Structure formats: C-alpha cells, structure tokens
PDB file of C-alpha atoms in Angstrom:
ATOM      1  CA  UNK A 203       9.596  21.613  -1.044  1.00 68.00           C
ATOM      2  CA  UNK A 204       6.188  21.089  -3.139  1.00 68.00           C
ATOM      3  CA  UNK A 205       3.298  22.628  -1.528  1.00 90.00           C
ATOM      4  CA  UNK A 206       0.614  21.010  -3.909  1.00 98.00           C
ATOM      5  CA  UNK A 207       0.609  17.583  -4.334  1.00 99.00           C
ATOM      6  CA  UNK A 208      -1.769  15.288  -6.126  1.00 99.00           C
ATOM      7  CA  UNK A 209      -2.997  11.957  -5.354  1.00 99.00           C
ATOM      8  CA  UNK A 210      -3.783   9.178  -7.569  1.00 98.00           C
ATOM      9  CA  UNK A 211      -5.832   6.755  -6.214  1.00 96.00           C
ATOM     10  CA  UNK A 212      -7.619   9.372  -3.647  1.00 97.00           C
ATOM     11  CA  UNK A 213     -10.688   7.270  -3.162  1.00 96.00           C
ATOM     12  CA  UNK A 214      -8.764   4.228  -2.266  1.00 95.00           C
ATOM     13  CA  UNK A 215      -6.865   2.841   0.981  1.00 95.00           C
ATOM     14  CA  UNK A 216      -3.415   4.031   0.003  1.00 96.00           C
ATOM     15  CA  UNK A 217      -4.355   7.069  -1.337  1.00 97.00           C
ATOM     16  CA  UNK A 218      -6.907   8.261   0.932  1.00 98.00           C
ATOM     17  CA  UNK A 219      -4.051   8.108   3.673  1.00 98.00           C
ATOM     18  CA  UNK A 220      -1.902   9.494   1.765  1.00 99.00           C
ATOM     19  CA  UNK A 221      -4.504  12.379   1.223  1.00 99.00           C
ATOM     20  CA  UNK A 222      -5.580  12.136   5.478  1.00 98.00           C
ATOM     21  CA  UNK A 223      -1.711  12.750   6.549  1.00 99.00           C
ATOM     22  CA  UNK A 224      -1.064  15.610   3.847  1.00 99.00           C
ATOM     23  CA  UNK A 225      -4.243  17.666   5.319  1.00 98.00           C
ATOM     24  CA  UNK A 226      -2.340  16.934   8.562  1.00 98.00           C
ATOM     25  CA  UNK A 227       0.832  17.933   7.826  1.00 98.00           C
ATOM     26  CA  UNK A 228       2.024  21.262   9.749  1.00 96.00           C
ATOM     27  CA  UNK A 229       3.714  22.281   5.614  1.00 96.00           C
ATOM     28  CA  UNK A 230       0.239  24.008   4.196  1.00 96.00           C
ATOM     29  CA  UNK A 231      -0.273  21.470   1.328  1.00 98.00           C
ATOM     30  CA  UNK A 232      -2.441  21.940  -1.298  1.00 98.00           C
ATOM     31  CA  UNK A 233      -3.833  18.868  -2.076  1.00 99.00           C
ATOM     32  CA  UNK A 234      -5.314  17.398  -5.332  1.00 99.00           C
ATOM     33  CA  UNK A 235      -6.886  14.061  -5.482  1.00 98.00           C
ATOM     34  CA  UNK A 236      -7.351  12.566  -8.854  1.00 98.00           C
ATOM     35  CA  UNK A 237     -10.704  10.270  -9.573  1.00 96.00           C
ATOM     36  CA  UNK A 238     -12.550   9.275 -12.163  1.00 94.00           C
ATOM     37  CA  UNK A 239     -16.000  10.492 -10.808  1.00 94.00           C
ATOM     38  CA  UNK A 240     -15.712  13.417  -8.909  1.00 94.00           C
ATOM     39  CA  UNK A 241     -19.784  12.478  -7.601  1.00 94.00           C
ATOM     40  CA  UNK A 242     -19.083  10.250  -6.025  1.00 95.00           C
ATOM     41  CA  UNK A 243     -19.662   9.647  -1.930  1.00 96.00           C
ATOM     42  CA  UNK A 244     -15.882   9.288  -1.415  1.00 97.00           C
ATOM     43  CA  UNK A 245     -14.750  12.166  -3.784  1.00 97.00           C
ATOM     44  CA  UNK A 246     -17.557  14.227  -2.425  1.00 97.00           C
ATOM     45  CA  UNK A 247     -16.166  13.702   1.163  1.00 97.00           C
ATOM     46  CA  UNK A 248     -12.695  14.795   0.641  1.00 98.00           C
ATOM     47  CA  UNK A 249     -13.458  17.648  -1.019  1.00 97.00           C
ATOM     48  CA  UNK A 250     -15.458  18.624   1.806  1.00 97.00           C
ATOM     49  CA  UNK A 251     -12.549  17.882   3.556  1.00 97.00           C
ATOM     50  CA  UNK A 252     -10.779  20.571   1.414  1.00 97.00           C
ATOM     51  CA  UNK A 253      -9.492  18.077  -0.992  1.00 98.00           C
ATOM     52  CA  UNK A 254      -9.382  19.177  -4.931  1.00 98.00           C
ATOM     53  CA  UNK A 255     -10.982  16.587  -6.395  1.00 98.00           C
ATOM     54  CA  UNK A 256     -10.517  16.738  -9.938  1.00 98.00           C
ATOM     55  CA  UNK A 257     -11.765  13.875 -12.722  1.00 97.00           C
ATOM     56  CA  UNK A 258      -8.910  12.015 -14.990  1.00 97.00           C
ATOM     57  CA  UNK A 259      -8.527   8.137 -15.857  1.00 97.00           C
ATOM     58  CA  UNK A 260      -4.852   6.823 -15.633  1.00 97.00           C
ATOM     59  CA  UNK A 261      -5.535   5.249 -19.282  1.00 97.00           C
ATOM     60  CA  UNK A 262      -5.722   8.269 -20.636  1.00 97.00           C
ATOM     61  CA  UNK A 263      -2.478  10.648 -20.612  1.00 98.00           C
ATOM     62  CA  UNK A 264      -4.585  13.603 -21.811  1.00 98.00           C
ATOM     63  CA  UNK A 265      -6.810  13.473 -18.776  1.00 98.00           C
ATOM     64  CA  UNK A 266      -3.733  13.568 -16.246  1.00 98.00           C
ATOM     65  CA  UNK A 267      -1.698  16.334 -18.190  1.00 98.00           C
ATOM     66  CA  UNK A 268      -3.788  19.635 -17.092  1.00 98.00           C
ATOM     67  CA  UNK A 269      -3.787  18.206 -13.618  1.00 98.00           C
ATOM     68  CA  UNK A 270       0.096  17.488 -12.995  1.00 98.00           C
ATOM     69  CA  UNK A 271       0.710  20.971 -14.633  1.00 98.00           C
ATOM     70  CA  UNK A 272      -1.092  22.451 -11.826  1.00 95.00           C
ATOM     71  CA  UNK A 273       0.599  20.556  -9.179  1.00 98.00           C
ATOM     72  CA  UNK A 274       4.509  20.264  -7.555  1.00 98.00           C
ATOM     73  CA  UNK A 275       4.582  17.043  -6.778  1.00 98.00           C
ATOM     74  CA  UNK A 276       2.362  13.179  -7.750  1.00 99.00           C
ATOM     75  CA  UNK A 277       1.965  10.103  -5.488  1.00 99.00           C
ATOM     76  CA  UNK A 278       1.340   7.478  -7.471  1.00 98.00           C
ATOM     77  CA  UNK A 279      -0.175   4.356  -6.471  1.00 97.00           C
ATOM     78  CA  UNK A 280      -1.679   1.735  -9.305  1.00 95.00           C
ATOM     79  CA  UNK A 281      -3.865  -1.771  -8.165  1.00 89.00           C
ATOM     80  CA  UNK A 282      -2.867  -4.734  -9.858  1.00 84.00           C
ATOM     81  CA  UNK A 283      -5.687  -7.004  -8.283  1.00 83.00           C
ATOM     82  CA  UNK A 284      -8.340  -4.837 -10.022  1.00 86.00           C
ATOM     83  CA  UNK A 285      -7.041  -4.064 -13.352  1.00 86.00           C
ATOM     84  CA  UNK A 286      -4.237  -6.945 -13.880  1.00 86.00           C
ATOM     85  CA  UNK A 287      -0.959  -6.864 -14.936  1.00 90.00           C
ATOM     86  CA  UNK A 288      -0.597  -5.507 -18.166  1.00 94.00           C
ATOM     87  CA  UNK A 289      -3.248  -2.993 -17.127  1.00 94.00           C
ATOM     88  CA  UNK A 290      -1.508  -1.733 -14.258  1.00 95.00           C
ATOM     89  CA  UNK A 291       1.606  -1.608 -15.753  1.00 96.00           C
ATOM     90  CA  UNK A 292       0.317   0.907 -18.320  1.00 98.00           C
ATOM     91  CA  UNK A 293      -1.424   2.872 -15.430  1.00 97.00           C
ATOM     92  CA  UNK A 294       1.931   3.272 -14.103  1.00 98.00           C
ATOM     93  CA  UNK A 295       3.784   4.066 -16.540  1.00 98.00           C
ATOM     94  CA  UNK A 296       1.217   6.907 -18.009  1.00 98.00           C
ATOM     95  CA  UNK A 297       1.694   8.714 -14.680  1.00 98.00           C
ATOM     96  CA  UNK A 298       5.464   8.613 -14.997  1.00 98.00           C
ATOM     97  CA  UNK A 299       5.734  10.141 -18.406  1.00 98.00           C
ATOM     98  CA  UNK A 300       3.062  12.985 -17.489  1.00 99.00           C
ATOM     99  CA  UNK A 301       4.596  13.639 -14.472  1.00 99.00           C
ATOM    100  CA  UNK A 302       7.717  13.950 -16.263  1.00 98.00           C
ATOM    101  CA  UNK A 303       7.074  15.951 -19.184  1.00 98.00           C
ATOM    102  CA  UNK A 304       5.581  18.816 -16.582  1.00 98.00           C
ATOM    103  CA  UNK A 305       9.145  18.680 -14.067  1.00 98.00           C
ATOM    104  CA  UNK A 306       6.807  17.929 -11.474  1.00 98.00           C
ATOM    105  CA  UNK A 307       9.594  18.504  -8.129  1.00 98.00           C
ATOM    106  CA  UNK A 308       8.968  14.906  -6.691  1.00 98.00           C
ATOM    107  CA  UNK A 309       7.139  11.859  -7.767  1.00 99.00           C
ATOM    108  CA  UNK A 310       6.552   9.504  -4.910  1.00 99.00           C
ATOM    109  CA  UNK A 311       5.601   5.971  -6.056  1.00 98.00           C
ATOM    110  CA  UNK A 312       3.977   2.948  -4.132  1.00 98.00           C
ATOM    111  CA  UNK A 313       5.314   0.080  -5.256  1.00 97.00           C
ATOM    112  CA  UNK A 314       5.593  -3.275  -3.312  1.00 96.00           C
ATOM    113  CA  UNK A 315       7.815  -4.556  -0.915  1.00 97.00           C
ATOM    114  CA  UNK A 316      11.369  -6.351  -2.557  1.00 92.00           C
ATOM    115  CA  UNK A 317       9.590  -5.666  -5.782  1.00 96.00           C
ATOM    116  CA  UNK A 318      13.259  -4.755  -7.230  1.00 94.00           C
ATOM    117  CA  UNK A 319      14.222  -8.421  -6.363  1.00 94.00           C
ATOM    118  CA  UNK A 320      13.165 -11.530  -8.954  1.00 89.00           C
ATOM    119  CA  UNK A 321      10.428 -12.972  -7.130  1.00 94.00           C
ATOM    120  CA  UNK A 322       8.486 -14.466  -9.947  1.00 93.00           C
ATOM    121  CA  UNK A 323       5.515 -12.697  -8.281  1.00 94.00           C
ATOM    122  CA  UNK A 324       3.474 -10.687 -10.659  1.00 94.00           C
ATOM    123  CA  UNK A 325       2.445  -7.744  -8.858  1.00 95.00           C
ATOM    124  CA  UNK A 326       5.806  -7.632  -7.295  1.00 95.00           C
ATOM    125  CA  UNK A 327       7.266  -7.586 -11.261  1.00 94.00           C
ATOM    126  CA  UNK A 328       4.761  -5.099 -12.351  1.00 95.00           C
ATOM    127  CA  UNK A 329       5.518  -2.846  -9.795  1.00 96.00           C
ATOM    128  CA  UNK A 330       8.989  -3.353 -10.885  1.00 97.00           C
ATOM    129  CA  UNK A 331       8.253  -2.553 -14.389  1.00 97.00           C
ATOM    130  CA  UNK A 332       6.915   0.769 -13.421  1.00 97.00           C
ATOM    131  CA  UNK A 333       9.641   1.231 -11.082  1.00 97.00           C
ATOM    132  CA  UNK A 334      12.567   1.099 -13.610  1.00 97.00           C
ATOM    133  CA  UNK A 335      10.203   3.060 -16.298  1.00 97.00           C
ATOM    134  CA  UNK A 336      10.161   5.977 -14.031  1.00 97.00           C
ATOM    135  CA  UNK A 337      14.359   5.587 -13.397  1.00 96.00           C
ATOM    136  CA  UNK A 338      14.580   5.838 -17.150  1.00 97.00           C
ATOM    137  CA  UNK A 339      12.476   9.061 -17.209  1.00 98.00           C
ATOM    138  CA  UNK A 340      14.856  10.515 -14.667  1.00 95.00           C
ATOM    139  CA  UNK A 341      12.084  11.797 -12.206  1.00 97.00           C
ATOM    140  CA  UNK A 342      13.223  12.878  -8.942  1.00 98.00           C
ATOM    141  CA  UNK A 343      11.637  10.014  -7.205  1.00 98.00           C
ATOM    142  CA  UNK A 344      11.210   8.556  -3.777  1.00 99.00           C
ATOM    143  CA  UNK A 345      10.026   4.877  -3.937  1.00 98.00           C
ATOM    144  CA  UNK A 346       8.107   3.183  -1.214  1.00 99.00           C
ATOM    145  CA  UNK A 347       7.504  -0.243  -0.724  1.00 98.00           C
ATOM    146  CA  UNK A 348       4.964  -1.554   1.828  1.00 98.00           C
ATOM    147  CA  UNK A 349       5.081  -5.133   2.969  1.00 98.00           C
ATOM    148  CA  UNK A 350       2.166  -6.901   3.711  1.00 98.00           C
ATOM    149  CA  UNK A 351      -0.546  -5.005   5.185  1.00 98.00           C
ATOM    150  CA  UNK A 352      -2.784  -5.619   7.904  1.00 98.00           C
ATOM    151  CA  UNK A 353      -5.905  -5.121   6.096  1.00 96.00           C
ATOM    152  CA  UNK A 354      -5.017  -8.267   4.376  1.00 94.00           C
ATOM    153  CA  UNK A 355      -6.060 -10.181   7.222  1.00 95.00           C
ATOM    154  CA  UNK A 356      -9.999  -8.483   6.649  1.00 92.00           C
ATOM    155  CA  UNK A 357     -10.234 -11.156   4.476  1.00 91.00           C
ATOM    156  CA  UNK A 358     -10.095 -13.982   7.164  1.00 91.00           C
ATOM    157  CA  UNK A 359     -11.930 -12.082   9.451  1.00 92.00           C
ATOM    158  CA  UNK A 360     -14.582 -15.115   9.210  1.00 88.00           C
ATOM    159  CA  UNK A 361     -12.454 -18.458   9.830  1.00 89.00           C
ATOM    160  CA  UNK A 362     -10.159 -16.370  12.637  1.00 93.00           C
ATOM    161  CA  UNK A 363     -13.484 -14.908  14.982  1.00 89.00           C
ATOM    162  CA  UNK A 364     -16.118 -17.367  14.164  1.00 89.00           C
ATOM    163  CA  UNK A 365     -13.680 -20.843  13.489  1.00 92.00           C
ATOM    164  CA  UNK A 366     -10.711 -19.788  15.282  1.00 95.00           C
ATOM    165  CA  UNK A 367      -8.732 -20.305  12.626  1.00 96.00           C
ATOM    166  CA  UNK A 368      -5.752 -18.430  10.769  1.00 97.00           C
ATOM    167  CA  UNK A 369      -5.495 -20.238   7.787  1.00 96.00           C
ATOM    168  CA  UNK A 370      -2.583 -19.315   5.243  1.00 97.00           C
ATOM    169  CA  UNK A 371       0.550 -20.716   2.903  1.00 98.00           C
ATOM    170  CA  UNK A 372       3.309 -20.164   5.532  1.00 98.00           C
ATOM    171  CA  UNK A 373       5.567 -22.187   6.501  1.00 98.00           C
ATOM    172  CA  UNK A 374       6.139 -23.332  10.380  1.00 98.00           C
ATOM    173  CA  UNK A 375       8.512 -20.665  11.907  1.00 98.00           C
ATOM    174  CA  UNK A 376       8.778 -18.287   8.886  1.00 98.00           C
ATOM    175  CA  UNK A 377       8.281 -14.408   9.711  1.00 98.00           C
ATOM    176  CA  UNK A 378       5.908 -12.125   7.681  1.00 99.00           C
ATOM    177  CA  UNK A 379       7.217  -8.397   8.047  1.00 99.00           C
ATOM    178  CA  UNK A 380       3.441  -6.539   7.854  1.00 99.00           C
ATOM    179  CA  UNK A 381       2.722  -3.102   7.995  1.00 99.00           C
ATOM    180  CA  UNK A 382      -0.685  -0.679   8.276  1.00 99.00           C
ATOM    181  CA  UNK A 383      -1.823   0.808   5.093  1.00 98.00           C
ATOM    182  CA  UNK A 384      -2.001   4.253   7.357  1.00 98.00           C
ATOM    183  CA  UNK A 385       1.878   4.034   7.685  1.00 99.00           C
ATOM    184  CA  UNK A 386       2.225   4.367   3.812  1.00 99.00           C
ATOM    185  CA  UNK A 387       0.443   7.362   3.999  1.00 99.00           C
ATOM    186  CA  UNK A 388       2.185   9.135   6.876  1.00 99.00           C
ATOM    187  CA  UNK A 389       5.754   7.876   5.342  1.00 99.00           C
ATOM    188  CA  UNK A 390       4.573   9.361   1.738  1.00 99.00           C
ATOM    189  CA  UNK A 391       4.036  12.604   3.751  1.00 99.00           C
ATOM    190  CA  UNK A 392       7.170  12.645   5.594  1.00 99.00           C
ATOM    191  CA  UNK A 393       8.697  12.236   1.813  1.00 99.00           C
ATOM    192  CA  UNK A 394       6.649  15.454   0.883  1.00 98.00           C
ATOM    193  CA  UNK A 395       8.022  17.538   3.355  1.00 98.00           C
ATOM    194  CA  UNK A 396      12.227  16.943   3.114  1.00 98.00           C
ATOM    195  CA  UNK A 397      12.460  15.922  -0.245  1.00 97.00           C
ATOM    196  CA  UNK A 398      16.304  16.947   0.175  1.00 97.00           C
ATOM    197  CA  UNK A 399      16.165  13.644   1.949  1.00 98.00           C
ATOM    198  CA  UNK A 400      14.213  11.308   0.187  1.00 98.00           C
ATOM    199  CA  UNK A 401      14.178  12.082  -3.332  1.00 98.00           C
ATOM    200  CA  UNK A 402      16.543   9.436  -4.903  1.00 98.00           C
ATOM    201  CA  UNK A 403      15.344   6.764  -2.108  1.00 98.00           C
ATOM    202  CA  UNK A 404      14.015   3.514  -1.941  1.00 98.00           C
ATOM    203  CA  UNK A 405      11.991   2.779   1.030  1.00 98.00           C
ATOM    204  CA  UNK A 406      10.960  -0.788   2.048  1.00 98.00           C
ATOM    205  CA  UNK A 407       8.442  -0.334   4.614  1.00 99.00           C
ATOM    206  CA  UNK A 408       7.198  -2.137   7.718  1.00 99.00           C
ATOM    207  CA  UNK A 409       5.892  -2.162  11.185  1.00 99.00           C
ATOM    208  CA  UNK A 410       5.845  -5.554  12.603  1.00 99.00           C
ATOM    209  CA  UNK A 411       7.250  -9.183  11.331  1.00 99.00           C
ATOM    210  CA  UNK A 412       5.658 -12.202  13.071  1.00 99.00           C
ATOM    211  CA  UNK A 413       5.333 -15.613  12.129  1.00 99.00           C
ATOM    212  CA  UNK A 414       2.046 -17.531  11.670  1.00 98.00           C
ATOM    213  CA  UNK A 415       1.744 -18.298  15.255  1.00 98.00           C
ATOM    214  CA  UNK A 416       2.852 -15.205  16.766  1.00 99.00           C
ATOM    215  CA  UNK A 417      -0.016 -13.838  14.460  1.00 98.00           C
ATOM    216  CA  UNK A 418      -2.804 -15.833  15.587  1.00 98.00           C
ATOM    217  CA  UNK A 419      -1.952 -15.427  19.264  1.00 98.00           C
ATOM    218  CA  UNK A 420      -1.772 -11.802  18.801  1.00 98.00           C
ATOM    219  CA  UNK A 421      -5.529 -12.161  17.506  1.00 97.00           C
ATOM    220  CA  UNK A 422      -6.442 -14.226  20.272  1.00 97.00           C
ATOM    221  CA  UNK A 423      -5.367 -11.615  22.635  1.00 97.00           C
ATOM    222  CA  UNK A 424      -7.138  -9.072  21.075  1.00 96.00           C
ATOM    223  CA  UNK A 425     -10.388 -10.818  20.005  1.00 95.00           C
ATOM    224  CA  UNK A 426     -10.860 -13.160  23.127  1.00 95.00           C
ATOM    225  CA  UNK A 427     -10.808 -16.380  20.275  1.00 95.00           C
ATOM    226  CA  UNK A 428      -8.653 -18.756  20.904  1.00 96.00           C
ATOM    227  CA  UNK A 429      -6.997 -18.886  17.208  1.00 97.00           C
ATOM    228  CA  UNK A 430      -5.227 -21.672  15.898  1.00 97.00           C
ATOM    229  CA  UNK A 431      -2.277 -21.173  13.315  1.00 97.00           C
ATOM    230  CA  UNK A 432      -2.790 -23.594  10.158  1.00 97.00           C
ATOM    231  CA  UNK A 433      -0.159 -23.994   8.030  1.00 98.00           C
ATOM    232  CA  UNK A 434      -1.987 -24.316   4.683  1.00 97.00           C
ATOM    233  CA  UNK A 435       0.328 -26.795   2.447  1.00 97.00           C
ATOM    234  CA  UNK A 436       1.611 -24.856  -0.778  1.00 96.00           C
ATOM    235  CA  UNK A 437       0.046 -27.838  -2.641  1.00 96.00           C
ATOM    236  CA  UNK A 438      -3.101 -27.422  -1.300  1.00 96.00           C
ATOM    237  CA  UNK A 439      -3.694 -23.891  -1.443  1.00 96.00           C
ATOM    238  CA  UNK A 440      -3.725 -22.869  -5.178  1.00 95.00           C
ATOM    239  CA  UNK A 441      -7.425 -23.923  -4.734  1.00 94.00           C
ATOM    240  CA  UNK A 442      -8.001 -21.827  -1.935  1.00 91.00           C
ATOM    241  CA  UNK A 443      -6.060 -18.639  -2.371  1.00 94.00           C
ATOM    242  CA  UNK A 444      -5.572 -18.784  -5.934  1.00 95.00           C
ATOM    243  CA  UNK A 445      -2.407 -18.776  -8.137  1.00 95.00           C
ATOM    244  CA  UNK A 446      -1.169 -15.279  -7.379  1.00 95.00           C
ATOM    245  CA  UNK A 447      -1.177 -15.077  -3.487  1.00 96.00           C
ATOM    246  CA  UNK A 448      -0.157 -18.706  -3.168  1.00 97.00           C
ATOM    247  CA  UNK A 449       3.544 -17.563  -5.345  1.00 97.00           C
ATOM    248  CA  UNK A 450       3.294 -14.961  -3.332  1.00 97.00           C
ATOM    249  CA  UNK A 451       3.630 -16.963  -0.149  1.00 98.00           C
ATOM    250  CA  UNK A 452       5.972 -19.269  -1.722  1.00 97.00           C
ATOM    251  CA  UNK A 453       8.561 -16.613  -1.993  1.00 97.00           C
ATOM    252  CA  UNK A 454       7.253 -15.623   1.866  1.00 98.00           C
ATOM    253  CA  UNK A 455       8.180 -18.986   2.566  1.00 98.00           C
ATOM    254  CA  UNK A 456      11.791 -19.062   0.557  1.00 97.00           C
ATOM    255  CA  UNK A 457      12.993 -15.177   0.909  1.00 97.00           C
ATOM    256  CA  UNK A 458      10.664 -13.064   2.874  1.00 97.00           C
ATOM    257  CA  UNK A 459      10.954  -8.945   3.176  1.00 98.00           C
ATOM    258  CA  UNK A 460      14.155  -7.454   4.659  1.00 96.00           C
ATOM    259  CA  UNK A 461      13.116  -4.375   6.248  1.00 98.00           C
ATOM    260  CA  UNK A 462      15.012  -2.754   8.788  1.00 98.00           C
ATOM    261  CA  UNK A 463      12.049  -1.413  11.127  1.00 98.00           C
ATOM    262  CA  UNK A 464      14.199   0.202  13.786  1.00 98.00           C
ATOM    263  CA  UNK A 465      15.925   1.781  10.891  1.00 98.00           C
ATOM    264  CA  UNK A 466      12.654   3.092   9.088  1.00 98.00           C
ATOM    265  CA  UNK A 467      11.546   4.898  12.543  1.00 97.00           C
ATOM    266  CA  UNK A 468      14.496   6.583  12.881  1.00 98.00           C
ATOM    267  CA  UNK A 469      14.498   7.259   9.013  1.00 98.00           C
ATOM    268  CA  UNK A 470      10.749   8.744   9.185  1.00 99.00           C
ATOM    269  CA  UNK A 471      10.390  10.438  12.573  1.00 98.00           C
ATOM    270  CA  UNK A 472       7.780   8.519  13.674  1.00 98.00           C
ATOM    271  CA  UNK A 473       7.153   4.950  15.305  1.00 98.00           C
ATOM    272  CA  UNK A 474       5.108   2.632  12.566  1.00 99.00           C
ATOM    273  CA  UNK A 475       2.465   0.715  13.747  1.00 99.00           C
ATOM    274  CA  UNK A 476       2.290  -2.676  15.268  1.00 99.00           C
ATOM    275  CA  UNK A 477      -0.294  -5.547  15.198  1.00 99.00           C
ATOM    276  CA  UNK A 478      -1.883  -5.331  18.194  1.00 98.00           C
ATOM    277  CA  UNK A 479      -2.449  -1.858  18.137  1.00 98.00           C
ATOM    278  CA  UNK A 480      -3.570  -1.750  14.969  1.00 98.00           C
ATOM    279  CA  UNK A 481      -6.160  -4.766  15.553  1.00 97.00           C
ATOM    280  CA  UNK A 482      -7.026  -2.326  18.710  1.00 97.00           C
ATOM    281  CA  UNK A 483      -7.580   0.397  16.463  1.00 96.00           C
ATOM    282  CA  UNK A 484      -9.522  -1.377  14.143  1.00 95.00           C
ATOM    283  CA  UNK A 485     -11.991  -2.748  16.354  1.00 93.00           C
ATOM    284  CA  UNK A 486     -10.934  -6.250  16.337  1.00 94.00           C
ATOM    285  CA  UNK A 487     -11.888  -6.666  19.700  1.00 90.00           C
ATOM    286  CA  UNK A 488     -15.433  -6.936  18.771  1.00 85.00           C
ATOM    287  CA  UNK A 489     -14.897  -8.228  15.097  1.00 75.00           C
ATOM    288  CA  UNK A 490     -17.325  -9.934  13.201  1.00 64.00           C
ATOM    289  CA  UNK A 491     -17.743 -11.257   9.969  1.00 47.00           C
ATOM    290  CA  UNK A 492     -15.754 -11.096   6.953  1.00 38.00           C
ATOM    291  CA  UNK A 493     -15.135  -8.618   4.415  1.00 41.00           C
ATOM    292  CA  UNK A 494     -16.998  -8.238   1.092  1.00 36.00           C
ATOM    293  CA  UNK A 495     -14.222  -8.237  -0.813  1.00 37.00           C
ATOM    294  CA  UNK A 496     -10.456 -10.002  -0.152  1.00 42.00           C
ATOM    295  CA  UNK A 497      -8.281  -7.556   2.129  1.00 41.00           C
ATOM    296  CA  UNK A 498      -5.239  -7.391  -0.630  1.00 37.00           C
ATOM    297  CA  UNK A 499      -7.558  -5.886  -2.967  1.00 40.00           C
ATOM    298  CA  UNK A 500      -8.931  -3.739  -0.802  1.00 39.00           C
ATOM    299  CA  UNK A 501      -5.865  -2.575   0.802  1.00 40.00           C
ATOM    300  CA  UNK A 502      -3.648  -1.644  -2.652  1.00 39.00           C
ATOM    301  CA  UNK A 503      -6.171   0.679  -3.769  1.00 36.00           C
TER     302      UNK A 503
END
C-alpha cells in the first residue's frame, strides 16, 4: 500500500478532496500536494493542514520528476476548461511518463465519465487520450470517472433562486447521473488504501441520476423556489452554453452515463452522495446569487 501520495491539482476542487479524505484516512498518509505557487492562500492552508506543498508546473517534466521520486503513489487530475485541449492533453500525459519512469506503486487518474466511449465530446476525448497514454506506459493504474457534478449547477445559481428557473439542453424525460466533487475524493482514497483491489480498474462514478424535472423539484424543496424545468432546445443553446457543453448535452440527450450506483457503494464502502443532501450541505437553502465563474470549470480543477 503507498503511504505517500501526491496530489496534482491540490489547490483545486478535485484535488483538494482528494487531499481532505487522505488526511482523513485511518492509513497514516503522507501527503504531497503539487502547485505552482506554494504562497499562495490555498497552498499556505494545506500545508498548515500538514500538507507538503511543494512547487512544479505540469508543462514541465523536470519540475514533477524530484517530486514523484519522493512519493509512492500520484493522483492525477488535469482541467480542460482552463487550459484547452491540446493543453491538457500534454498535462496529462507529462504526469504519466514521470510517474512512470520513477515505478511510482499506483497512479490514480481523474478522467471523465464514459470518456472511453466515442462521444465526440472534447474533454471526454482528451481525457481519453491521456487515459490510453498511461495504458501504454503500463502504470499500475486505477481510473476514475466522475459524472456530472453538482457544483455544475453553481453556475445557475442565479436563474434557479432569483427566476425560478433551471434552464439546460436536456431533453424531456432524459436522466443525468450527477455526482459531488467530494465523492471523487473519498473514492480516490478508498483506491489508496486496497490497491490489491483497484489497481487495474476503471471506475465510473456517481451518486444520483435525475432528469430535468426531478432536478428542479429537488431545488424547490430545498430552496423554498418554486423552479421550473426548461428544456433549452439544442438549436438554441450553442448561444447560451457555448459549443462544448451544448455536445456535451447532446450526447446526455442520445447516450447518457451508465453507472451502476448501488454497485459503486458496495464497491467503495461508503454511500455516495445524493442531491438533496448535498444542496443541504451546501447551503442551498439560503442560496443566493450566482457564481463568479461557470460551475464545470470550477468543479474539474
């Protein structure tokens, strides 16, 4: 079992719980979160947290190789909203071939839900590139693949509390499988301590699958709004939501994730959280506002 591990993406959503549920853990990890500015107000927090924070840029293999040495085991997470595809690709793949070249004992990578399947979604084929580069290297690897998170819905915080509207490219009756970025991190943990189990896996992951509807009356139970599902027109939304969410929800609308989420619970020990109590947890009840940047973004980081 690896007792250090080190984080890419510390700072970030996925990363950060990745880094929350290791410190957790009852197996004493050490745990190493990579940044590029170990100054900062987020890197200074975890290391008072007893984090090692330690300074290396994913574009740069030299950076990353005295780190990995001194570490067991890498998650790996990469954000294709901030640095595009090619970009994160690269990212990805850097990782990979450091992690490689030291025998790290387990490489756990965040990827995206179905991202193995061909979507014709970018960040679902990037994560897929990075995927099979990592399968070439013949890491021992566990691969995870969160659905759509919750966080995403930050971004509609506005129109949901203040219009009482949930506004999206999703077809009448079609089922969204979602899942809390906090889940990733407790799963990636879980991974950490039996890799006998998990190394060699692919994971899709998920906590709840609703459809548009089910959604917005699970907000208006929590918020007190009275929210109305609006089925946004493919046609009509490359305007709105731009080119890459809209295919996004076009494959939503014509495949849609398969997780198994009794399965996963069983799988991982642990019960994976559901709308309502994450909306609970995350003080929708009193929401206001909207968030200053879009959820997705946000939430892969």
């Amino acid at each position: 079992m690896a007792t250090s591990v080190l984080v890419t993406g510390a700072t970030g959503n996925q990363g950060g719980s990745v880094v929350e549920h290791l410190l957790e853990s009852d197996t004493d990890f050490d745990v190493f979160g990579l940044t590029r500015d170990a100054s900062g107000d987020r890197a200074q927090e975890l290391a008072d947290q007893g984090v090692t924070m330690v300074e290396g840029d994913l574009n740069d293999n030299a950076s990353l190789k005295p780190h990995v040495a001194d570490v067991d085991a890498v998650f790996s997470v990469t954000n294709f909203w901030t640095v595009g595809y090619e970009t994160q690709v690269q990212q990805g793949k850097n990782i990979a071939e450091v992690a490689s070249e030291a025998g790290v004992d387990q490489f756990v990578f965040s990827g995206v839900g179905s991202h193995e399947k061909d979507t014709g979604v970018p960040h679902f084929d990037s994560a897929e590139e990075i995927d099979q580069h990592a399968q070439d290297l013949d890491l021992p690897m566990t691969v995870l693949q969160p659905v759509f998170f919750f966080q995403n819905l930050e971004a509609f915080a506005e129109d949901i509390v203040e219009d009482g509207q949930l506004a999206l490219p999703l077809e009448d009756g079609v089922a969204l499988q979602m899942i809390d970025v906090d889940d990733v991190g407790h799963a990636a943990t879980v991974a950490f301590e039996n890799p006998d189990t998990f190394v060699g896996e692919h994971v899709e992951l998920a906590g709840d699958e609703l459809t548009l509807a089910e959604t917005a009356e699970t907000l208006s139970d929590v918020t007190g709004v009275d929210v109305e599902p609006v089925h946004v027109p493919i046609e009509d939304a490359y305007d709105s939501f731009g080119e890459e969410f809209t295919v996004m929800c076009e494959w939503f609308n014509e495949v849609g994730y398969s997780a198994d989420i009794d399965a996963l619970e069983a799988q991982f020990g642990f019960e994976f959280t559901d709308l309502e109590t994450y909306l609970r947890e995350h003080g929708w009840e009193d929401k206001e506002g909207m968030a200053s940047v879009p959820g997705w973004v946000k939430a892969m980081q």
